Coordinates of C-alpha atoms (C1' of nucleotides) in Angstrom, one line a residue:
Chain R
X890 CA 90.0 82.7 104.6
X891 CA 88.0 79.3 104.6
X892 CA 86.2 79.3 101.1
X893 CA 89.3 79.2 99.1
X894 CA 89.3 77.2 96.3
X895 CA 92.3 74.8 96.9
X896 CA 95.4 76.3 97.8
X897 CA 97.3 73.4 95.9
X898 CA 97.3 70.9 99.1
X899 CA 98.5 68.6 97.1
X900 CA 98.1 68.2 92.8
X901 CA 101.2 69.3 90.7
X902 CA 104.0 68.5 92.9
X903 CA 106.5 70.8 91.3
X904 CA 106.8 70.5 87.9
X905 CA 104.0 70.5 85.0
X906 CA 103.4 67.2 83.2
X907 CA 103.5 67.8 79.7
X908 CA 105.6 71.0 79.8
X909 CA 109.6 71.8 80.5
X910 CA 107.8 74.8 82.6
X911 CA 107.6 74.9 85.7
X912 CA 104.4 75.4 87.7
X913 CA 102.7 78.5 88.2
X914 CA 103.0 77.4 91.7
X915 CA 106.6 77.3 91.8
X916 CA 107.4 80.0 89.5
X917 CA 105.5 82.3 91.4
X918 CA 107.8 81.3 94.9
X919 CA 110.9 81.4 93.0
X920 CA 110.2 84.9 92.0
X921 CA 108.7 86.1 95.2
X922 CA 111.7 84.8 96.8
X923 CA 114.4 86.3 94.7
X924 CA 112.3 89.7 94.6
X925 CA 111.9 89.7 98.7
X926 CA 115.1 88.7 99.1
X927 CA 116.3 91.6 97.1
X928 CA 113.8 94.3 98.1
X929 CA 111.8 92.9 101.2
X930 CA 108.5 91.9 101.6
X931 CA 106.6 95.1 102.1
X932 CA 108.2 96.8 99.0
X933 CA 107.5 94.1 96.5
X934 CA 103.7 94.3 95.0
X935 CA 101.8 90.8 93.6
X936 CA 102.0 93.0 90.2
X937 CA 105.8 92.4 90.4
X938 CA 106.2 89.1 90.9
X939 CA 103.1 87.8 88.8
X940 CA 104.6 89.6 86.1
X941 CA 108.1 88.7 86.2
X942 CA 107.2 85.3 86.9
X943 CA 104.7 85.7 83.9
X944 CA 101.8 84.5 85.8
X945 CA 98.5 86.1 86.2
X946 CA 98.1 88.3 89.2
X947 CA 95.1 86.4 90.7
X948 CA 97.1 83.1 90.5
X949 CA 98.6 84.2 93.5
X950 CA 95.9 84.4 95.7
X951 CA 94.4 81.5 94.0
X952 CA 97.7 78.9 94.9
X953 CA 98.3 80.9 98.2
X954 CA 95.5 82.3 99.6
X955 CA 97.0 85.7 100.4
X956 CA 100.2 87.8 100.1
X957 CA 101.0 87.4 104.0
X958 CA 100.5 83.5 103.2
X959 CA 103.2 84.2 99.9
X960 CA 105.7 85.0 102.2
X961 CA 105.7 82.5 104.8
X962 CA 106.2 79.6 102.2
X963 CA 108.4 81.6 100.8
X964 CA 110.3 81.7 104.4
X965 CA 109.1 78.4 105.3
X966 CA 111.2 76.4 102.5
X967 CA 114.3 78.1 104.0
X968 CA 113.6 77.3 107.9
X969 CA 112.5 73.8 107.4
X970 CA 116.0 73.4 105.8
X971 CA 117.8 75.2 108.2
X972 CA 116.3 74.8 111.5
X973 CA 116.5 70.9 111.3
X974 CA 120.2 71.1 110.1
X975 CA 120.7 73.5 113.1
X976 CA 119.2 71.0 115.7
X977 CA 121.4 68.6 114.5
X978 CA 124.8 70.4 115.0
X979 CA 123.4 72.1 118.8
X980 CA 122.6 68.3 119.9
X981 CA 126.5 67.4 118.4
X982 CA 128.1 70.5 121.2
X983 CA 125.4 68.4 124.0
X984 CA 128.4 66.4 125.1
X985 CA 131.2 68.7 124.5
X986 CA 133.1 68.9 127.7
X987 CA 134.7 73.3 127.3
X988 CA 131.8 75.0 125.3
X989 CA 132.8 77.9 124.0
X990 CA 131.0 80.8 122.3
X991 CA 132.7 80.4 119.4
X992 CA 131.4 76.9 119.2
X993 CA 128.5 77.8 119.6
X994 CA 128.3 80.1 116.8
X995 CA 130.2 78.2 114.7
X996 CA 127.4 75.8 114.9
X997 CA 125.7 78.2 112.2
X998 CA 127.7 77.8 109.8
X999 CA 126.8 74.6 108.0
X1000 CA 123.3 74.6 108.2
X1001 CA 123.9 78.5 106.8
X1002 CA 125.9 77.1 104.2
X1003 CA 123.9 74.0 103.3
X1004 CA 120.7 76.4 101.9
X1005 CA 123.0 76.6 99.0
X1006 CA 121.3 73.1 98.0
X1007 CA 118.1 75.6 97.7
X1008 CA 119.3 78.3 95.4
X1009 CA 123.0 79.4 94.5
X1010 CA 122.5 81.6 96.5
X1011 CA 120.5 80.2 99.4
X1012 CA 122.9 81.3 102.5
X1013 CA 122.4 84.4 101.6
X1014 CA 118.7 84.8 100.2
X1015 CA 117.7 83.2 103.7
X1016 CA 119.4 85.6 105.7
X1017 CA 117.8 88.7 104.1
X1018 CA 114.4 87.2 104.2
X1019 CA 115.1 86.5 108.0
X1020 CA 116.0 90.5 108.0
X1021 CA 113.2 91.7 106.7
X1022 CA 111.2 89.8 108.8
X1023 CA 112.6 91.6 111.9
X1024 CA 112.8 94.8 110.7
X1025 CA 109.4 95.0 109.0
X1026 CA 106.9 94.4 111.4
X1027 CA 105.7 90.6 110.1
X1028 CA 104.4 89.3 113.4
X1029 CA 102.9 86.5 111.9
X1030 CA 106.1 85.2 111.0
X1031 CA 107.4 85.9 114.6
X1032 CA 104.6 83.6 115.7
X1033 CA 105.5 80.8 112.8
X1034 CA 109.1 80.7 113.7
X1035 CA 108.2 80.7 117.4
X1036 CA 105.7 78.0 117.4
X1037 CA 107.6 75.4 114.5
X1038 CA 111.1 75.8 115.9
X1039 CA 110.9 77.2 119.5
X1040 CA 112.5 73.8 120.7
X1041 CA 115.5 74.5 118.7
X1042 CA 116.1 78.4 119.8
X1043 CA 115.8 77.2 123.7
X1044 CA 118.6 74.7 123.1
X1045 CA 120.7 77.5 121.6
X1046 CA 119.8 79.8 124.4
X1047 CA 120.8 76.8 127.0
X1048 CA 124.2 76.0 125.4
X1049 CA 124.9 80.1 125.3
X1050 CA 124.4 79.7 129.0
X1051 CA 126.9 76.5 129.5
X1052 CA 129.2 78.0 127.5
X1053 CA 128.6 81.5 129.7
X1054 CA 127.9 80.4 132.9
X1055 CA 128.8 83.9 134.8
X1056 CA 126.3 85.9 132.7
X1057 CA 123.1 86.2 134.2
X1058 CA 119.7 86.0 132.1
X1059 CA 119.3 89.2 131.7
X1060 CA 122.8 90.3 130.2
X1061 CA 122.1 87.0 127.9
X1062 CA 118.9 88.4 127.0
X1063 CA 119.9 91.8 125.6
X1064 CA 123.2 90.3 124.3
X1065 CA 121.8 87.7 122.3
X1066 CA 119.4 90.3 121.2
X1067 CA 122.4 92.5 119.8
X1068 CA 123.5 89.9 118.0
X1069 CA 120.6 89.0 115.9
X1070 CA 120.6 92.7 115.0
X1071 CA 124.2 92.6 114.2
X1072 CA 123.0 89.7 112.1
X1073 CA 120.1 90.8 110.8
X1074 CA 121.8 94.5 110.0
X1075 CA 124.8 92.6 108.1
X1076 CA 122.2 91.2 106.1
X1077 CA 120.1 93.9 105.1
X1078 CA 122.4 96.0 104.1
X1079 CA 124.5 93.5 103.1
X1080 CA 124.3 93.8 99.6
X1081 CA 125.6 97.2 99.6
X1082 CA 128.5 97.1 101.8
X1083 CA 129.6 94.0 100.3
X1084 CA 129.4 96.3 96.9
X1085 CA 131.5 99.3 98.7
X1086 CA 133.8 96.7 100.4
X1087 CA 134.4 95.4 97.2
X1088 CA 135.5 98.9 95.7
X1089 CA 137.2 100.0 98.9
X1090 CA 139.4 97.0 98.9
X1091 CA 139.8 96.0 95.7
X1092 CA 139.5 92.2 96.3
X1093 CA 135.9 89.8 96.6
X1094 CA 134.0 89.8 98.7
X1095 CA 131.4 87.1 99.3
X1096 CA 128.7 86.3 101.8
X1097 CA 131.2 83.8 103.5
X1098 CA 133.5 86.1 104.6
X1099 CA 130.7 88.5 106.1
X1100 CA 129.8 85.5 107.9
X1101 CA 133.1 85.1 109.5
X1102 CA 134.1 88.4 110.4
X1103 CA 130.2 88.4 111.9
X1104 CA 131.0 85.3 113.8
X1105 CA 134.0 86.5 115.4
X1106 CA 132.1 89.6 116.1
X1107 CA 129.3 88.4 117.7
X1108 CA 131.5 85.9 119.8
X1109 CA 133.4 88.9 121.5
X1110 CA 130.7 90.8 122.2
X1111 CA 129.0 88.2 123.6
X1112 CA 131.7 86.8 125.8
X1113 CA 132.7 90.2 126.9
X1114 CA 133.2 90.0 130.6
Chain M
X996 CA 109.2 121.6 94.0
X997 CA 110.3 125.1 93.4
X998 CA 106.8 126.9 93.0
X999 CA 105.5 126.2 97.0
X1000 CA 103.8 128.5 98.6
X1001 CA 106.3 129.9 101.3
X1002 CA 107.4 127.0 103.4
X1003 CA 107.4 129.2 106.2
X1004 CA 111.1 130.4 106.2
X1005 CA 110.6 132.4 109.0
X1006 CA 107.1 133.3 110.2
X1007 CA 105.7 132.2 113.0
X1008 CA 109.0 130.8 114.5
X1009 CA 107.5 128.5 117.1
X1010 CA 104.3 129.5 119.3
X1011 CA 101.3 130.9 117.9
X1012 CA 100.6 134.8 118.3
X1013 CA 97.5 135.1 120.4
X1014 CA 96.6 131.7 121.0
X1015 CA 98.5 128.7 124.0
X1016 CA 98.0 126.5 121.4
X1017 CA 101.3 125.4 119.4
X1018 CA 101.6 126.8 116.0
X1019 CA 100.2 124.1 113.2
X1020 CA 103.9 123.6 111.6
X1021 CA 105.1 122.6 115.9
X1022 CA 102.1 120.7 115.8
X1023 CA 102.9 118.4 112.4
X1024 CA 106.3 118.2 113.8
X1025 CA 105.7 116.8 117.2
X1026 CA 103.3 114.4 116.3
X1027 CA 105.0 113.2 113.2
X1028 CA 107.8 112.7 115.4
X1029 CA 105.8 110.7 117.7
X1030 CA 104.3 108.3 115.1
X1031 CA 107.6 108.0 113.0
X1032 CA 109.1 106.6 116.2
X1033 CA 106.2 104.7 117.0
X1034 CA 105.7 102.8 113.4
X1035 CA 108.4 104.1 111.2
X1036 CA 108.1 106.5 108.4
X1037 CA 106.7 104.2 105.8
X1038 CA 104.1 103.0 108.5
X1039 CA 103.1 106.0 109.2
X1040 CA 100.8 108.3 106.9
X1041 CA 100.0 111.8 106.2
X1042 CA 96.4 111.8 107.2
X1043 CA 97.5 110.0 110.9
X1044 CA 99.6 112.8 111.3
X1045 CA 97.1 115.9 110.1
X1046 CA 94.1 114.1 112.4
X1047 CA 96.2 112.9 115.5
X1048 CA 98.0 116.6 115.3
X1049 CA 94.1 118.0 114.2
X1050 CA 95.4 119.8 111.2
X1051 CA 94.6 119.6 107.9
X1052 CA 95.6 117.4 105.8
X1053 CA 97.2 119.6 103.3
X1054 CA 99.2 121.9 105.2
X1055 CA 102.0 118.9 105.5
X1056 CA 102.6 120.1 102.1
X1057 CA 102.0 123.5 102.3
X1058 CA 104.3 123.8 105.7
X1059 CA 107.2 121.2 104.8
X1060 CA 106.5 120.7 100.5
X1061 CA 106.7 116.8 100.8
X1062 CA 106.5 113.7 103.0
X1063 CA 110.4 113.5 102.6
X1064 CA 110.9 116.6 103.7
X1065 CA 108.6 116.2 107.0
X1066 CA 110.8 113.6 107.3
X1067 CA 113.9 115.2 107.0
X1068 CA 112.6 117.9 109.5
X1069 CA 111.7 115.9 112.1
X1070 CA 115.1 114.1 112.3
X1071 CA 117.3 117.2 111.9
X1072 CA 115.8 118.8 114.8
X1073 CA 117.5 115.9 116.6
X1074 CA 120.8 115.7 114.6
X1075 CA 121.4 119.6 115.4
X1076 CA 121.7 118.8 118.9
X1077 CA 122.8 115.5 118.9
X1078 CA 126.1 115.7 116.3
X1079 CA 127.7 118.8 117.4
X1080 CA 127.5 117.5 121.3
X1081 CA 129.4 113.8 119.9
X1082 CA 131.8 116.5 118.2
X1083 CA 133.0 118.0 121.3
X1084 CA 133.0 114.7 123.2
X1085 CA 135.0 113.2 120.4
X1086 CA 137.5 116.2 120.3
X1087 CA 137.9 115.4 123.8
X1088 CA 139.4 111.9 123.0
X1089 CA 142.0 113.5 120.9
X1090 CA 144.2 114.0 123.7
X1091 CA 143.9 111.0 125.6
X1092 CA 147.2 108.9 125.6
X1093 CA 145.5 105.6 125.8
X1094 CA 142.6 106.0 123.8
X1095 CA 140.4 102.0 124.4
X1096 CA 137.4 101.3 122.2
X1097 CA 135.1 101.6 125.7
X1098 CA 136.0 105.1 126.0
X1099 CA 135.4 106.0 122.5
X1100 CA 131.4 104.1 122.7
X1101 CA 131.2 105.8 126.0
X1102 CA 131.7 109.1 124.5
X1103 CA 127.8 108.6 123.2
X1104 CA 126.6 108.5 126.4
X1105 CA 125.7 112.0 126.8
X1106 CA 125.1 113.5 123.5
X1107 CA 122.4 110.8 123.5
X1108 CA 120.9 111.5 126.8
X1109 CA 121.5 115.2 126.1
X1110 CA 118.7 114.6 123.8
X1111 CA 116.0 114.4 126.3
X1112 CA 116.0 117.6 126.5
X1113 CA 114.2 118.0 123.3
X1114 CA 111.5 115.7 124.7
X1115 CA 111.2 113.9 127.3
X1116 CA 111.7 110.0 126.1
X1117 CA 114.2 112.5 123.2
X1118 CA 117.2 109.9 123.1
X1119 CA 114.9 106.8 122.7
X1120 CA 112.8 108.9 120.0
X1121 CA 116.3 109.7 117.8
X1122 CA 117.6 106.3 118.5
X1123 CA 114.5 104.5 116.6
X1124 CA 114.6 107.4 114.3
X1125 CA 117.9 106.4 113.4
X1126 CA 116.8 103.0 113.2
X1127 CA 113.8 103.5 110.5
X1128 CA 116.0 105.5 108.7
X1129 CA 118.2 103.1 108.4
X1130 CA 115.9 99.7 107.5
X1131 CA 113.8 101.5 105.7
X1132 CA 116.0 103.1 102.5
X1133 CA 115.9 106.9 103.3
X1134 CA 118.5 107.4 100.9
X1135 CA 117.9 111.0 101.4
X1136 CA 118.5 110.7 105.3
X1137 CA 121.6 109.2 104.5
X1138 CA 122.8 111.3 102.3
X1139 CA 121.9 114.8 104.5
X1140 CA 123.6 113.1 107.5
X1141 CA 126.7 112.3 105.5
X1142 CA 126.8 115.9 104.0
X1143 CA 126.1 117.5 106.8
X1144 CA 128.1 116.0 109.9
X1145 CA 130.6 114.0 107.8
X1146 CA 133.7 115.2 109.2
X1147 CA 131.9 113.8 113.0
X1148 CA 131.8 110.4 111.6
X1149 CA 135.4 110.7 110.1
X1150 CA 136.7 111.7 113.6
X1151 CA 135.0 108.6 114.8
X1152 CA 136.3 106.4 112.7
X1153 CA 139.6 107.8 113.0
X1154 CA 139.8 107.2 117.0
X1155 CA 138.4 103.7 116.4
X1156 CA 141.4 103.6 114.3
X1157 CA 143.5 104.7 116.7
X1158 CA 142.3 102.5 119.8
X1159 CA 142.4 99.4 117.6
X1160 CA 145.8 100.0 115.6
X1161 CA 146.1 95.8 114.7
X1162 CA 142.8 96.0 113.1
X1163 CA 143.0 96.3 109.5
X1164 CA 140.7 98.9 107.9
X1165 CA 138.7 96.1 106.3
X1166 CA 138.1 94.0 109.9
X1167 CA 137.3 97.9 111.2
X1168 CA 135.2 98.6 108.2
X1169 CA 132.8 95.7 109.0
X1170 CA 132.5 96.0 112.9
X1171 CA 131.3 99.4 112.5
X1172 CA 128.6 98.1 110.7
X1173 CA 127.6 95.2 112.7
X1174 CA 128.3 97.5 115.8
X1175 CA 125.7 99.9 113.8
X1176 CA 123.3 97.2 113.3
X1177 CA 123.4 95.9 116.8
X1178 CA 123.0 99.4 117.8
X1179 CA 119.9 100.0 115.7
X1180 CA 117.9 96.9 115.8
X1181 CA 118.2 97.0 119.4
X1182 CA 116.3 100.0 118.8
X1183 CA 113.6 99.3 116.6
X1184 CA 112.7 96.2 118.3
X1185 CA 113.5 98.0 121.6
X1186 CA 110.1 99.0 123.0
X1187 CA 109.3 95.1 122.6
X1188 CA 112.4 94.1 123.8
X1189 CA 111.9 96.3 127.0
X1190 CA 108.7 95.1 128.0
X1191 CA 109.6 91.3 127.3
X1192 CA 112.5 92.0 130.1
X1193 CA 110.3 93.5 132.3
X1194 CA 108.1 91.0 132.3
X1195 CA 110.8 88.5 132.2
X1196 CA 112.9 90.1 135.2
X1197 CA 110.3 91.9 137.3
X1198 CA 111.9 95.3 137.3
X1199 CA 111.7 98.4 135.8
X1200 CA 113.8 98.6 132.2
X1201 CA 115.1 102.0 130.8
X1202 CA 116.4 103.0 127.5
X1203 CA 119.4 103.6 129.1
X1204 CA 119.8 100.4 130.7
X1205 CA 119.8 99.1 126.9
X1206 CA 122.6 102.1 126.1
X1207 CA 124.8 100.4 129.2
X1208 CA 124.6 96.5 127.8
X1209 CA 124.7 97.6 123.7
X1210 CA 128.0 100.0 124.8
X1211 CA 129.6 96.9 127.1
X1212 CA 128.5 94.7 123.8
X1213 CA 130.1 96.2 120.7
X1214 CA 132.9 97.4 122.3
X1215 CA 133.6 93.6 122.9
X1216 CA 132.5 92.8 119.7
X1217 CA 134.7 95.4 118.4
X1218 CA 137.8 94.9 120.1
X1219 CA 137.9 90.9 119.2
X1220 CA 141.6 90.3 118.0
Chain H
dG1300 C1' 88.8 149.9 106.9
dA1301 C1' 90.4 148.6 102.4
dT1302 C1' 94.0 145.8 100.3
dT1303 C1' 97.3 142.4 100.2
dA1304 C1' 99.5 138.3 101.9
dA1305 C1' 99.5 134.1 104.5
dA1306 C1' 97.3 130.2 106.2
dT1307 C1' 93.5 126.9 106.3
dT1308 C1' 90.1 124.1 104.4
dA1309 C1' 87.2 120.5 101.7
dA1310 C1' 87.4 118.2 97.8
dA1311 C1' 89.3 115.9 94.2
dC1312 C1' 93.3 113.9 91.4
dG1313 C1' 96.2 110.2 90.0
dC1314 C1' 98.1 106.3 91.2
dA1315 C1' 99.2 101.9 93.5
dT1316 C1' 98.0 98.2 96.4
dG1317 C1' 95.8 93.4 97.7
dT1318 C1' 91.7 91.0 96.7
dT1319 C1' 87.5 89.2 94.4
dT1320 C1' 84.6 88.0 90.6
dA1321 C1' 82.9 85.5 86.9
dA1322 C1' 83.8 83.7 82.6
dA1323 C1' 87.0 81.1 79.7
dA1324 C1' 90.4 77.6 79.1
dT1325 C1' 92.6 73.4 80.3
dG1326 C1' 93.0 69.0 82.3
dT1327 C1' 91.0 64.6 84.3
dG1328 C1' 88.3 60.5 84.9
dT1329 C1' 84.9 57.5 83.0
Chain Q
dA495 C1' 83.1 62.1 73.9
dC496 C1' 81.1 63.7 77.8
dA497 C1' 80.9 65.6 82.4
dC498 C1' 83.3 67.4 86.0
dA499 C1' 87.0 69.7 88.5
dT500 C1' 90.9 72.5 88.3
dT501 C1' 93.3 76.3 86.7
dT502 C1' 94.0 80.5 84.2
dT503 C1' 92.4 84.9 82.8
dA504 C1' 90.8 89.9 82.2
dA505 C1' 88.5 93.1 84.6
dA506 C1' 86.7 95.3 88.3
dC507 C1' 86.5 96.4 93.3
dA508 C1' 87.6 98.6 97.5
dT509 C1' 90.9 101.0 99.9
dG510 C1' 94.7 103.8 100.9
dC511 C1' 98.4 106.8 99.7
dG512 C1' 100.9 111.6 98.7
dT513 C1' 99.8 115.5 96.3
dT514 C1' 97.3 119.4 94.1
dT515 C1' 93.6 122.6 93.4
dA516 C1' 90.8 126.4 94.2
dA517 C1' 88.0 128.7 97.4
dT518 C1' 87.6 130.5 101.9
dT519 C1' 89.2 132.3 106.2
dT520 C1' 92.5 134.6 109.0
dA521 C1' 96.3 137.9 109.7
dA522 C1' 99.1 141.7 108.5
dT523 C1' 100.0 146.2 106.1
dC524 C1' 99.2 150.6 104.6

DNA sequence: GATTAAATTAAACGCATGTTTAAAATGTGT
DNA sequence: ACACATTTTAAACATGCGTTTAATTTAATC
C-alpha cells in the first residue's frame, strides 16, 4: 500500500494535453462509475471497466492503487458535491421557527438534484452507488462517509429531533434507519420498478417523481405518532 | 442438469439410520442457512459450507445439483411455513368491516414469529434471507416465490387496496416497495443495527422489537394522504 | 455373502478475479 | 539530443470459485 508508484497526486488534471481524449484517469472513473452505478461494486470486475473504458487493466491499480480505492473516488466525487450542498440547506431550517418533517426532508432535494451538474444523470447515479454501499458490505466506505461528513449527519439527526420533539432516541434511531432503507431500496431497485411502472401506467416515470412519492413516504412514517 | 445422480427425492428423509448425527443433506442445509443469513448468498461459499457442516465438498452438488438450488432449498423450507400461515391471517382480514393499514402489517406478526419454530432465531434467519434475496439479484428466488405463493401477495395487495381506497394504484404501487425496502434493509443491516442500540440504550434489543417499530413505521409511511 | 445401488471422497477442471511484474513507450526538463 | 521520470502495456501470478470426475466406501437387496 506504500510503494506505489504515484497514484496521480497531482499531474494531468483531467484532460490530456495534446489529445481531445480524456485521461486514462478519468476515463477509467467515468466508466467505473456508470458500470457501479448500474451493476454495483462487487459485480463489476477491473476487466470490465478497463476494457470499456479502453484502458489497460493495470492502469487501474497504477492511477488508484486498488479496486476498493476505485470506488471510493468514484463515491467521493458525488459526496463532496452533495454533502456540502446538504450542509448548506440543514443550516438555512437552523432558524426556522415550526420544523417540520417534511422540511426536513425536503431539504434533500436540491443538493439531490444539483449532482445533475456531475453527470445527466447524477441524482440518480449517486443514489445507487450510495445503495450499494449499504447493502454490499463496503465498511470502508461506512468509515469514509462517517469520518468526512459526520458533522453534517448529526445536524440532520438534531433537526429530526426539533422537528419531533415527542419521539425518543430510540424510536428516532430505528426510524431514521427505515428510512435510509426505504431510500436505499427505492434506489436499487429503482431501475426496474421505474421500468414496470412505466409499463403498468403507461406514462414516465423519472427519478424525480420516485423522489417525491419517497419523500412523502418517509415523512409519514417518520412522524407517525 | 438432467443427468444427476439422484438428488435424494426421498431417501433418508431427515435423520440418519444408525447414527445421532443428522443426515449429510440436514447438515448442508442447516449450516448453509446459517452462513446465508450471516453473509448472504454471494458471500458465502460452497467449501465454508462443506467444512463448517464437515462434509464434502461435492456432495452440495451431488445432494441439491447446484449452488442455486441449495439456495432455493434453504429458503423454501421457510416459505412453506411462513406463506400459508400469512394466507390464513390475510383471509381473516377479509371480513373485517373496517379494514386500517395497521391491521393489515399486523397480520405478519405471527406468521413471522411462527417461524421460530423452525429454529430458534427462525424469523430473524427468513427475514435476512429475504433481504439477500432481494439486494443480491436471485432472479430465480423471485421468480419461485412469485410462482409459487402469488395469489398470497395478490390478497395482500388487494386489502392494502381496500384499507387505503384514496390511494391510487400508482401511489400504492410505490409504497409497497419502499415499505418492502424499509422492511428489508432493516434486516440486512439488522444484527448491526441491534447491537449499536444496545450499546446506544443500555437494554436488551430483540428482533421483534425491530418487527414493532418497522410495523408502527410503514404503516405511517403507507397511509400518508 | 454376492451383487447392485447409493453415498462419500480426493483430486482436478475450467474459469474469473484483483494484483504484480518488468519491459516498452511516451512525455518532460535541460 | 540526451537523461530522466511518468505512463502504458502484455503477461503472468496467486487465489478463490462452482462444478465434474472417477475411484472408493458404505448401505441395501436378493
Amino acid at each position: 500500500m506504500s510503494n506505489l508508484k504515484s497514484h496521480a497526486s497531482d499531474a494531468p488534471s483531467s484532460v490530456r494535453a495534446s489529445s481531445n481524449k480524456p485521461s486514462t484517469q478519468k476515463r477509467i472513473l467515468d466508466t467505473a462509475e456508470r458500470l457501479f452505478a448500474k451493476e454495483g461494486f462487487e459485480q463489476t470486475s477491473l476487466r470490465q471497466i478497463t476494457q470499456e473504458a479502453d484502458v489497460n487493466l493495470a492502469s487501474v491499480n497504477y492511477h488508484f492503487g486498488s479496486k476498493k480505492a476505485l470506488i471510493q473516488a468514484v463515491v467521493a466525487r458525488y459526496m463532496d458535491v452533495f454533502m456540502p450542498a446538504l450542509d448548506e440547506e440543514l443550516r438555512a431550517l437552523d432558524d426556522e421557527s415550526a420544523l417540520t418533517t417534511l422540511q426536513v426532508f425536503e431539504a434533500f432535494k436540491l443538493p439531490l438534484f444539483s449532482l445533475n451538474g456531475i453527470h445527466k444523470r447524477g441524482t440518480e447515479r449517486f443514489l445507487r452507488l450510495l445503495g450499494f454501499a449499504y447493502s454490499e458490505t463496503q465498511g470502508h466506505l461506512r468509515r469514509y462517509t462517517q469520518s468526512a461528513f459526520g458533522n453534517v449527519l448529526q445536524h440532520l439527526l438534531a433537526l429530526l429531533h426539533r422537528a419531533n420533539p415527542e419521539l425518543s432516541d430510540e424510536e428516532m434511531f430505528w426510524r431514521l434507519h427505515f428510512v435510509l432503507g426505504a431510500t436505499v431500496f427505492a434506489q436499487v431497485s429503482g431501475q426496474a420498478l421505474i421500468e414496470i411502472a412505466r409499463a403498468e401506467f403507461n406514462h414516465e416515470v423519472n427519478i424525480k417523481t420516485v423522489i417525491e412519492h419517497l419523500i412523502v413516504f418517509i415523512a409519514g412514517g417518520l412522524e407517525r405518532p
